[in-house]
Short mmCIF file of C-alpha atoms in Angstrom, two decimals:
data_model
loop_
_atom_site.label_atom_id
_atom_site.label_comp_id
_atom_site.label_asym_id
_atom_site.label_seq_id
_atom_site.Cartn_x
_atom_site.Cartn_y
_atom_site.Cartn_z
CA UNK Z 86 53.91 141.36 -40.35
CA UNK Z 87 50.31 141.46 -41.40
CA UNK Z 88 50.16 137.78 -42.30
CA UNK Z 89 50.32 134.63 -40.19
CA UNK Z 90 53.79 133.09 -40.50
CA UNK Z 91 55.87 130.24 -39.13
CA UNK Z 92 59.64 129.73 -39.11
CA UNK Z 93 60.19 126.27 -40.61
CA UNK Z 94 63.71 125.17 -39.69
CA UNK Z 95 64.87 122.14 -41.63
CA UNK Z 96 67.04 119.41 -40.10
CA UNK Z 97 69.44 121.34 -37.86
CA UNK Z 98 70.49 118.11 -36.21
CA UNK Z 99 73.58 116.75 -34.52
CA UNK Z 100 74.11 114.14 -37.27
CA UNK Z 101 74.69 116.96 -39.76
CA UNK Z 102 76.56 119.30 -37.38
CA UNK Z 103 79.00 116.74 -35.97
CA UNK Z 104 81.58 114.30 -37.35
CA UNK Z 105 79.48 111.83 -39.33
CA UNK Z 106 79.45 110.85 -43.02
CA UNK Z 107 76.63 113.42 -43.41
CA UNK Z 108 78.52 116.30 -41.78
CA UNK Z 109 77.66 119.71 -43.28
CA UNK Z 110 80.51 122.09 -42.38
CA UNK Z 111 78.44 125.15 -43.37
CA UNK Z 112 75.92 124.40 -40.64
CA UNK Z 113 78.19 126.07 -38.10
CA UNK Z 114 78.26 129.26 -40.21
CA UNK Z 115 74.48 129.58 -40.51
CA UNK Z 116 73.68 128.49 -36.94
CA UNK Z 117 73.83 132.03 -35.50
CA UNK Z 118 71.16 133.26 -37.93
CA UNK Z 119 68.97 130.18 -37.36
CA UNK Z 120 69.31 130.60 -33.60
CA UNK Z 121 68.51 134.31 -33.83
CA UNK Z 122 65.16 133.82 -35.53
CA UNK Z 123 64.26 130.80 -33.39
CA UNK Z 124 65.12 132.63 -30.15
CA UNK Z 125 63.13 135.71 -31.18
CA UNK Z 126 60.09 133.64 -32.13
CA UNK Z 127 60.25 130.16 -30.54
CA UNK Z 128 56.45 129.91 -30.43
CA UNK Z 129 56.41 130.43 -34.21
CA UNK Z 130 59.22 127.93 -34.90
CA UNK Z 131 58.82 124.39 -36.15
CA UNK Z 132 61.91 122.21 -36.42
CA UNK Z 133 61.95 119.21 -38.73
CA UNK Z 134 64.17 116.24 -38.04
CA UNK Z 135 65.29 113.77 -40.68
CA UNK Z 136 64.95 110.38 -38.95
CA UNK Z 137 66.67 107.40 -40.55
CA UNK Z 138 65.18 103.90 -40.29
CA UNK Z 139 66.51 101.32 -37.87
CA UNK Z 140 67.97 99.38 -40.82
CA UNK Z 141 67.97 99.64 -44.62
CA UNK Z 142 65.67 96.61 -44.95
CA UNK Z 143 62.92 98.62 -43.20
CA UNK Z 144 62.63 100.93 -46.21
CA UNK Z 145 60.89 100.44 -49.55
CA UNK Z 146 62.12 101.11 -53.06
CA UNK Z 147 65.25 103.12 -53.60
CA UNK Z 148 65.25 104.33 -49.99
CA UNK Z 149 66.44 100.80 -49.19
CA UNK Z 150 69.36 101.22 -51.62
CA UNK Z 151 70.05 104.67 -50.18
CA UNK Z 152 70.42 103.28 -46.66
CA UNK Z 153 72.42 100.30 -47.88
CA UNK Z 154 74.92 102.90 -49.12
CA UNK Z 155 74.67 104.90 -45.87
CA UNK Z 156 74.28 101.97 -43.46
CA UNK Z 157 76.36 103.76 -40.80
CA UNK Z 158 73.58 106.37 -40.64
CA UNK Z 159 70.79 103.93 -39.77
CA UNK Z 160 69.46 103.94 -36.22
CA UNK Z 161 70.86 100.45 -35.73
CA UNK Z 162 74.39 101.91 -36.00
CA UNK Z 163 73.99 105.62 -35.27
CA UNK Z 164 73.98 106.92 -31.70
CA UNK Z 165 70.28 107.76 -31.01
CA UNK Z 166 71.07 111.28 -29.74
CA UNK Z 167 72.61 112.16 -33.13
CA UNK Z 168 69.05 112.54 -34.48
CA UNK Z 169 68.44 115.32 -31.93
CA UNK Z 170 68.44 118.98 -32.83
CA UNK Z 171 71.67 120.82 -32.10
CA UNK Z 172 71.61 121.75 -28.37
CA UNK Z 173 70.89 125.52 -28.68
CA UNK Z 174 67.80 124.76 -30.79
CA UNK Z 175 66.68 121.74 -28.76
CA UNK Z 176 66.60 124.06 -25.72
CA UNK Z 177 63.81 126.06 -27.43
CA UNK Z 178 61.43 123.06 -27.52
CA UNK Z 179 58.83 123.84 -26.20
CA UNK Z 180 57.42 126.31 -27.13
CA UNK Z 181 59.03 125.49 -30.50
CA UNK Z 182 57.70 122.28 -32.02
CA UNK Z 183 59.32 119.31 -33.75
CA UNK Z 184 58.06 117.32 -36.74
CA UNK Z 185 59.91 114.14 -37.67
CA UNK Z 186 60.15 112.97 -41.26
CA UNK Z 187 61.72 110.01 -43.04
CA UNK Z 188 62.04 111.64 -46.47
CA UNK Z 189 63.53 114.87 -47.78
CA UNK Z 190 60.14 116.58 -47.82
CA UNK Z 191 58.25 117.39 -44.62
CA UNK Z 192 54.96 117.34 -46.57
CA UNK Z 193 54.65 113.63 -47.47
CA UNK Z 194 52.53 112.50 -44.50
CA UNK Z 195 50.23 115.54 -44.65
CA UNK Z 196 50.54 116.07 -40.87
CA UNK Z 197 52.56 119.30 -41.05
CA UNK Z 198 50.23 120.86 -43.62
CA UNK Z 199 47.21 119.83 -41.55
CA UNK Z 200 48.61 121.58 -38.46
CA UNK Z 201 49.61 124.73 -40.35
CA UNK Z 202 46.28 124.93 -42.18
CA UNK Z 203 44.51 124.56 -38.83
CA UNK Z 204 46.48 127.55 -37.57
CA UNK Z 205 45.73 129.57 -40.74
CA UNK Z 206 49.44 129.91 -41.53
CA UNK Z 207 50.02 131.68 -44.85
CA UNK Z 208 53.78 132.20 -44.94
CA UNK Z 209 56.80 130.04 -44.13
CA UNK Z 210 60.22 131.50 -43.40
CA UNK Z 211 62.56 128.60 -44.18
CA UNK Z 212 66.02 128.01 -42.71
CA UNK Z 213 68.26 124.98 -42.20
CA UNK Z 214 69.90 122.39 -44.37
CA UNK Z 215 70.60 121.29 -46.92
CA UNK Z 216 69.66 123.98 -49.42
CA UNK Z 217 69.82 121.62 -52.40
CA UNK Z 218 68.07 118.64 -50.79
CA UNK Z 219 65.68 118.93 -47.81
CA UNK Z 220 65.31 122.73 -47.92
CA UNK Z 221 64.58 122.54 -51.64
CA UNK Z 222 61.99 119.79 -51.06
CA UNK Z 223 60.39 121.80 -48.25
CA UNK Z 224 60.24 124.98 -50.34
CA UNK Z 225 58.80 123.31 -53.44
CA UNK Z 226 56.23 121.40 -51.39
CA UNK Z 227 55.21 124.60 -49.59
CA UNK Z 228 54.80 126.37 -52.94
CA UNK Z 229 52.66 123.49 -54.24
CA UNK Z 230 50.46 123.75 -51.15
CA UNK Z 231 49.95 127.48 -51.69
CA UNK Z 232 52.17 128.94 -48.97
CA UNK Z 233 54.18 132.10 -49.46
CA UNK Z 234 57.81 131.12 -48.88
CA UNK Z 235 60.56 133.37 -47.56
CA UNK Z 236 63.90 131.58 -47.94
CA UNK Z 237 66.44 132.97 -45.49
CA UNK Z 238 69.56 132.95 -47.66
CA UNK Z 239 72.03 133.44 -44.80
CA UNK Z 240 70.32 130.77 -42.68
CA UNK Z 241 70.45 127.86 -45.15
CA UNK Z 242 73.43 125.64 -45.83
CA UNK Z 243 74.68 122.77 -47.92
CA UNK Z 244 77.67 120.49 -48.17
CA UNK Z 245 78.04 121.49 -51.84
CA UNK Z 246 78.65 125.14 -52.74
CA UNK Z 247 77.73 124.86 -56.43
CA UNK Z 248 74.34 123.24 -55.91
CA UNK Z 249 73.60 125.53 -52.93
CA UNK Z 250 74.14 128.55 -55.18
CA UNK Z 251 72.23 126.95 -58.06
CA UNK Z 252 69.27 126.14 -55.77
CA UNK Z 253 69.05 129.74 -54.54
CA UNK Z 254 69.20 130.99 -58.13
CA UNK Z 255 66.58 128.47 -59.30
CA UNK Z 256 64.17 129.26 -56.48
CA UNK Z 257 64.65 133.02 -56.76
CA UNK Z 258 64.27 133.11 -60.54
CA UNK Z 259 61.68 130.47 -61.33
CA UNK Z 260 59.38 130.91 -58.32
CA UNK Z 261 59.58 134.67 -57.80
CA UNK Z 262 55.80 135.08 -57.42
CA UNK Z 263 55.59 132.48 -54.65
CA UNK Z 264 59.04 132.72 -53.04
CA UNK Z 265 61.11 135.60 -51.74
CA UNK Z 266 64.78 135.33 -50.86
CA UNK Z 267 65.65 137.42 -47.81
CA UNK Z 268 68.33 137.87 -45.19
CA UNK Z 269 67.52 136.91 -41.62
CA UNK Z 270 68.07 140.50 -40.49
CA UNK Z 271 65.66 141.88 -43.07
CA UNK Z 272 63.05 139.26 -42.22
CA UNK Z 273 63.32 139.92 -38.47
CA UNK Z 274 62.97 143.65 -39.04
CA UNK Z 275 59.54 142.96 -40.57
CA UNK Z 276 58.45 140.12 -38.25
#
């Protein structure tokens, strides 16, 4: 590719892949595609991790209510290793990098954008989960920051089929100038 790109892999973590209240069964189906791109380009891969607070009371606003509902997913009750990336992806770090976040969007702190801007990254190939939550937040934030986004449709997953499909349709239709939907194979053939 003629442009400077990074594979931004969203929240491929044990707490979503294994038997927890946040289990995403589809994660197993998209893992081969995610692993393929990350293994081909580990130096161009950044993994995000969604890191819950120690306890609900540590959060402000409605995040506190969110974690009161999901109190079993706070770090006080969750096994610490469940926040880790799934083992095949964790093995790629380094050279792949990890950015932790406490919200759906990886852009809130500004740290990720600062690093990517410093590296003159223009394009983000996005994979991971969930399509209709954290992937959606990552894609919209990237668009707002001026990145070209390539959403890898066979490398994103959700726990809800209808909103997964609706998110792909929304992103493909409404943001067609700034976002391209591609298969992993097609993207790798151009990378």
